Amino acid sequence: MIYPAIDLIDGAVVRLHKGDFAQKTTYGTDPVAVARAYAEAGAHWLHLVDLDGAKDPANRQTGVIADIISGSGLKVQTGGGIRARQDVEALLEAGASRVVIGSLAVRNPDIVAAMIRDFGADAICLAADVIRQDDVFMIAVSGWQEASHLSLEAFISGFLDAGLRHVLCTDIDRDGTMTGPNRLLYADVKQMFPTIQLQASGGVSDIADLDGLGTDGVIIGKALYEGALDLPAALAVGGDQTC
């Protein structure tokens, strides 16, 4: 499954380099039009990140997200600064099909485990944003601004009993770089957790990057905006199975 991505700051479509807000590129001011174009190209899902919400939950762009969902007809998985159960409830009520949760799952795993059980495994996606430290992939938190003391393997393992089904794994060092995805990372995750629906994010630059990647979903952002990758061609390779 191919997930074209939209990152939002103040209602505009942007991309960051390795999650750095100081390295921002703006690609448009009409995210509804961008999402509609993705739908017309054949996409079924959209990956939507509220970067304002990630920095400050008080600035969450729930209204914009609702407009994108209703205006495009796409299924949307969205995240960015999820701090509490009510944040998830608000996004699901706005029409989101799935909510992506990262830092909250590190700091309050019991709350997130309960949400997986209560909202259903398909409504929650665990964001495993990783930084490599001494040959071990560690989970990053706070909008990728700091590393936790939790390994990727331990992080995912902690939610299996709750029924975890969806994991979005981002190699921060490759995000927004168009240097190719970390194939070894994703192969290791699939080997450790074969029943998980794994989404890859970070580094995709061309069709060749999608070939044999081995994940169940792929997030594509900058490569689409820069014209390096054609969405219909990517969809033809990535298929349209449910993820």
Short mmCIF file of C-alpha atoms in Angstrom, two decimals:
data_model
loop_
_atom_site.label_atom_id
_atom_site.label_comp_id
_atom_site.label_asym_id
_atom_site.label_seq_id
_atom_site.Cartn_x
_atom_site.Cartn_y
_atom_site.Cartn_z
CA MET A 1 0.00 0.00 0.00
CA ILE A 2 1.30 3.42 -0.98
CA TYR A 3 0.59 6.29 1.39
CA PRO A 4 1.24 9.69 -0.19
CA ALA A 5 2.07 12.11 2.60
CA ILE A 6 1.05 15.62 3.54
CA ASP A 7 2.78 17.43 6.39
CA LEU A 8 0.96 20.51 7.67
CA ILE A 9 2.26 23.73 9.20
CA ASP A 10 -0.23 26.57 9.56
CA GLY A 11 -2.45 24.96 6.93
CA ALA A 12 0.34 24.76 4.34
CA VAL A 13 1.86 21.66 2.76
CA VAL A 14 5.49 21.35 3.84
CA ARG A 15 8.35 18.88 4.18
CA LEU A 16 11.10 18.90 6.77
CA HIS A 17 14.63 17.54 6.42
CA LYS A 18 15.25 14.86 9.07
CA GLY A 19 12.45 16.34 11.16
CA ASP A 20 14.20 19.71 11.50
CA PHE A 21 11.71 22.60 11.60
CA ALA A 22 14.53 24.96 10.61
CA GLN A 23 14.89 23.05 7.33
CA LYS A 24 11.37 23.48 5.99
CA THR A 25 10.25 23.57 2.36
CA THR A 26 6.73 24.73 1.52
CA TYR A 27 5.04 23.02 -1.43
CA GLY A 28 1.61 24.64 -1.41
CA THR A 29 -1.06 26.35 0.62
CA ASP A 30 -4.07 24.21 -0.36
CA PRO A 31 -3.76 20.77 1.24
CA VAL A 32 -7.29 19.81 0.18
CA ALA A 33 -6.32 20.26 -3.47
CA VAL A 34 -3.15 18.22 -2.96
CA ALA A 35 -5.10 15.40 -1.30
CA ARG A 36 -7.73 15.49 -4.03
CA ALA A 37 -4.99 15.20 -6.66
CA TYR A 38 -3.66 12.12 -4.87
CA ALA A 39 -7.14 10.60 -4.92
CA GLU A 40 -7.54 11.35 -8.61
CA ALA A 41 -4.18 9.65 -9.23
CA GLY A 42 -5.57 6.48 -7.68
CA ALA A 43 -4.50 6.65 -4.03
CA HIS A 44 -6.80 5.16 -1.40
CA TRP A 45 -4.99 6.32 1.73
CA LEU A 46 -3.29 9.52 2.86
CA HIS A 47 -0.65 9.90 5.56
CA LEU A 48 -1.26 13.26 7.23
CA VAL A 49 1.06 14.79 9.83
CA ASP A 50 0.05 17.82 11.88
CA LEU A 51 3.41 19.43 12.62
CA ASP A 52 1.81 22.33 14.47
CA GLY A 53 0.12 19.83 16.76
CA ALA A 54 3.40 18.00 17.21
CA LYS A 55 5.07 21.15 18.52
CA ASP A 56 2.12 22.40 20.55
CA PRO A 57 -1.15 20.45 20.98
CA ALA A 58 -2.96 23.76 21.50
CA ASN A 59 -2.32 24.49 17.82
CA ARG A 60 -3.70 21.21 16.51
CA GLN A 61 -5.20 21.63 13.01
CA THR A 62 -8.21 19.37 13.50
CA GLY A 63 -10.43 21.57 11.34
CA VAL A 64 -7.99 21.48 8.43
CA ILE A 65 -7.65 17.72 8.81
CA ALA A 66 -11.44 17.33 8.70
CA ASP A 67 -11.58 19.46 5.54
CA ILE A 68 -8.93 17.31 3.88
CA ILE A 69 -10.78 14.12 4.74
CA SER A 70 -14.16 15.35 3.53
CA GLY A 71 -12.73 17.13 0.50
CA SER A 72 -10.64 14.26 -0.82
CA GLY A 73 -12.62 11.14 0.01
CA LEU A 74 -9.39 9.41 1.01
CA LYS A 75 -8.94 7.23 4.06
CA VAL A 76 -6.59 9.14 6.32
CA GLN A 77 -4.14 8.08 8.97
CA THR A 78 -2.98 11.09 10.93
CA GLY A 79 -0.83 12.02 13.87
CA GLY A 80 1.32 14.68 15.41
CA GLY A 81 1.45 15.54 19.09
CA ILE A 82 -1.07 13.01 20.38
CA ARG A 83 -0.97 13.53 24.14
CA ALA A 84 -4.18 11.98 25.43
CA ARG A 85 -7.14 9.75 24.66
CA GLN A 86 -9.32 12.74 23.83
CA ASP A 87 -6.90 13.73 21.04
CA VAL A 88 -7.48 10.36 19.40
CA GLU A 89 -11.23 10.63 19.90
CA ALA A 90 -11.29 14.09 18.30
CA LEU A 91 -9.41 12.92 15.21
CA LEU A 92 -11.57 9.83 14.77
CA GLU A 93 -14.66 12.01 15.13
CA ALA A 94 -13.20 14.33 12.47
CA GLY A 95 -13.19 11.38 10.08
CA ALA A 96 -9.71 9.92 10.44
CA SER A 97 -9.54 6.18 9.83
CA ARG A 98 -6.39 5.67 11.87
CA VAL A 99 -4.41 7.72 14.39
CA VAL A 100 -0.62 7.51 14.62
CA ILE A 101 0.81 7.61 18.14
CA GLY A 102 4.48 7.95 19.05
CA SER A 103 5.77 9.74 22.15
CA LEU A 104 2.66 8.97 24.20
CA ALA A 105 3.27 5.26 23.62
CA VAL A 106 6.76 5.63 25.08
CA ARG A 107 5.74 7.68 28.11
CA ASN A 108 2.35 6.12 28.87
CA PRO A 109 2.22 2.69 27.22
CA ASP A 110 -0.73 1.51 29.31
CA ILE A 111 -2.91 4.32 27.95
CA VAL A 112 -2.03 3.44 24.36
CA ALA A 113 -2.52 -0.28 24.95
CA ALA A 114 -6.00 0.49 26.27
CA MET A 115 -6.77 2.58 23.18
CA ILE A 116 -5.72 -0.27 20.88
CA ARG A 117 -8.18 -2.51 22.72
CA ASP A 118 -10.97 0.07 22.92
CA PHE A 119 -10.82 1.69 19.47
CA GLY A 120 -9.69 -1.45 17.64
CA ALA A 121 -6.33 -2.48 16.23
CA ASP A 122 -7.02 -0.89 12.85
CA ALA A 123 -7.69 2.53 14.40
CA ILE A 124 -4.25 2.90 16.00
CA CYS A 125 -0.81 2.92 14.39
CA LEU A 126 2.31 2.86 16.53
CA ALA A 127 4.94 5.35 15.35
CA ALA A 128 8.36 3.80 15.79
CA ASP A 129 10.66 6.71 14.95
CA VAL A 130 14.21 5.47 15.29
CA ILE A 131 17.73 6.79 15.70
CA ARG A 132 20.73 4.49 15.45
CA GLN A 133 22.92 4.48 18.56
CA ASP A 134 25.83 2.03 18.93
CA ASP A 135 24.33 -0.30 16.30
CA VAL A 136 20.96 -0.38 18.09
CA PHE A 137 17.86 1.40 16.81
CA MET A 138 16.41 3.47 19.64
CA ILE A 139 13.01 5.17 19.75
CA ALA A 140 12.99 8.97 19.45
CA VAL A 141 10.37 11.17 21.10
CA SER A 142 9.24 14.81 21.28
CA GLY A 143 9.02 15.37 17.54
CA TRP A 144 12.31 13.48 17.05
CA GLN A 145 14.12 15.99 19.22
CA GLU A 146 15.36 13.46 21.77
CA ALA A 147 16.14 9.75 22.03
CA SER A 148 14.42 7.56 24.60
CA HIS A 149 16.07 4.66 26.41
CA LEU A 150 13.81 2.18 24.62
CA SER A 151 14.93 -0.05 21.78
CA LEU A 152 12.77 -0.58 18.70
CA GLU A 153 12.29 -4.26 19.50
CA ALA A 154 11.26 -3.61 23.10
CA PHE A 155 8.91 -0.81 22.03
CA ILE A 156 6.92 -2.93 19.59
CA SER A 157 6.96 -6.00 21.83
CA GLY A 158 5.28 -4.06 24.60
CA PHE A 159 2.04 -3.68 22.63
CA LEU A 160 1.63 -7.15 21.13
CA ASP A 161 -0.58 -8.42 23.94
CA ALA A 162 -2.91 -5.45 23.38
CA GLY A 163 -3.42 -6.59 19.79
CA LEU A 164 -1.13 -4.14 18.01
CA ARG A 165 -1.47 -4.51 14.23
CA HIS A 166 -0.01 -1.40 12.57
CA VAL A 167 3.50 0.02 12.97
CA LEU A 168 4.96 2.96 11.07
CA CYS A 169 8.75 2.83 11.28
CA THR A 170 10.69 5.94 10.28
CA ASP A 171 14.47 6.04 9.99
CA ILE A 172 14.96 9.65 11.04
CA ASP A 173 18.37 9.87 9.41
CA ARG A 174 16.72 9.25 6.03
CA ASP A 175 13.54 11.28 6.40
CA GLY A 176 13.26 13.91 3.68
CA THR A 177 16.65 12.97 2.24
CA MET A 178 15.58 10.89 -0.80
CA THR A 179 18.63 8.66 -0.22
CA GLY A 180 16.72 5.37 -0.30
CA PRO A 181 14.90 3.46 2.45
CA ASN A 182 16.72 1.46 5.11
CA ARG A 183 16.05 -2.02 3.74
CA LEU A 184 18.01 -3.83 6.44
CA LEU A 185 16.02 -2.10 9.17
CA TYR A 186 12.67 -3.08 7.71
CA ALA A 187 13.79 -6.64 6.98
CA ASP A 188 14.83 -7.01 10.62
CA VAL A 189 11.50 -5.66 11.88
CA LYS A 190 9.50 -7.99 9.62
CA GLN A 191 11.60 -10.93 10.74
CA MET A 192 11.04 -10.10 14.42
CA PHE A 193 7.34 -9.27 14.02
CA PRO A 194 5.96 -11.15 10.99
CA THR A 195 2.30 -10.55 11.89
CA ILE A 196 2.64 -6.76 12.12
CA GLN A 197 1.47 -4.58 9.23
CA LEU A 198 4.67 -2.57 8.77
CA GLN A 199 4.84 0.80 7.04
CA ALA A 200 8.20 2.18 5.92
CA SER A 201 9.00 5.88 5.95
CA GLY A 202 12.11 7.82 5.08
CA GLY A 203 14.33 8.07 2.03
CA VAL A 204 12.13 6.87 -0.84
CA SER A 205 13.28 8.59 -4.03
CA ASP A 206 12.26 6.47 -7.03
CA ILE A 207 10.43 3.36 -8.22
CA ALA A 208 13.48 1.18 -7.60
CA ASP A 209 13.22 1.96 -3.89
CA LEU A 210 9.81 0.28 -3.80
CA ASP A 211 10.88 -2.92 -5.53
CA GLY A 212 11.29 -5.74 -3.05
CA LEU A 213 11.14 -3.47 0.00
CA GLY A 214 9.18 -6.12 1.86
CA THR A 215 6.96 -3.87 3.95
CA ASP A 216 3.16 -3.75 3.92
CA GLY A 217 3.03 -0.02 3.30
CA VAL A 218 5.30 2.83 2.23
CA ILE A 219 5.03 6.52 3.05
CA ILE A 220 6.08 8.79 0.17
CA GLY A 221 6.39 12.54 0.59
CA LYS A 222 9.25 14.60 -0.76
CA ALA A 223 9.81 12.38 -3.81
CA LEU A 224 6.28 13.22 -4.99
CA TYR A 225 6.63 16.95 -4.37
CA GLU A 226 10.00 17.11 -6.11
CA GLY A 227 8.67 15.19 -9.13
CA ALA A 228 11.17 12.38 -8.65
CA LEU A 229 8.42 9.78 -8.35
CA ASP A 230 5.17 9.43 -10.27
CA LEU A 231 2.30 8.48 -7.98
CA PRO A 232 0.34 6.31 -10.47
CA ALA A 233 3.54 4.40 -11.23
CA ALA A 234 4.22 3.97 -7.51
CA LEU A 235 0.67 2.75 -6.94
CA ALA A 236 1.10 0.22 -9.74
CA VAL A 237 4.14 -1.19 -7.97
CA GLY A 238 2.85 -0.83 -4.43
CA GLY A 239 -0.57 -2.31 -5.07
CA ASP A 240 -3.80 -1.32 -3.37
CA GLN A 241 -4.12 -3.97 -0.69
CA THR A 242 -5.45 -2.91 2.68
CA CYS A 243 -2.82 -1.96 5.22
#
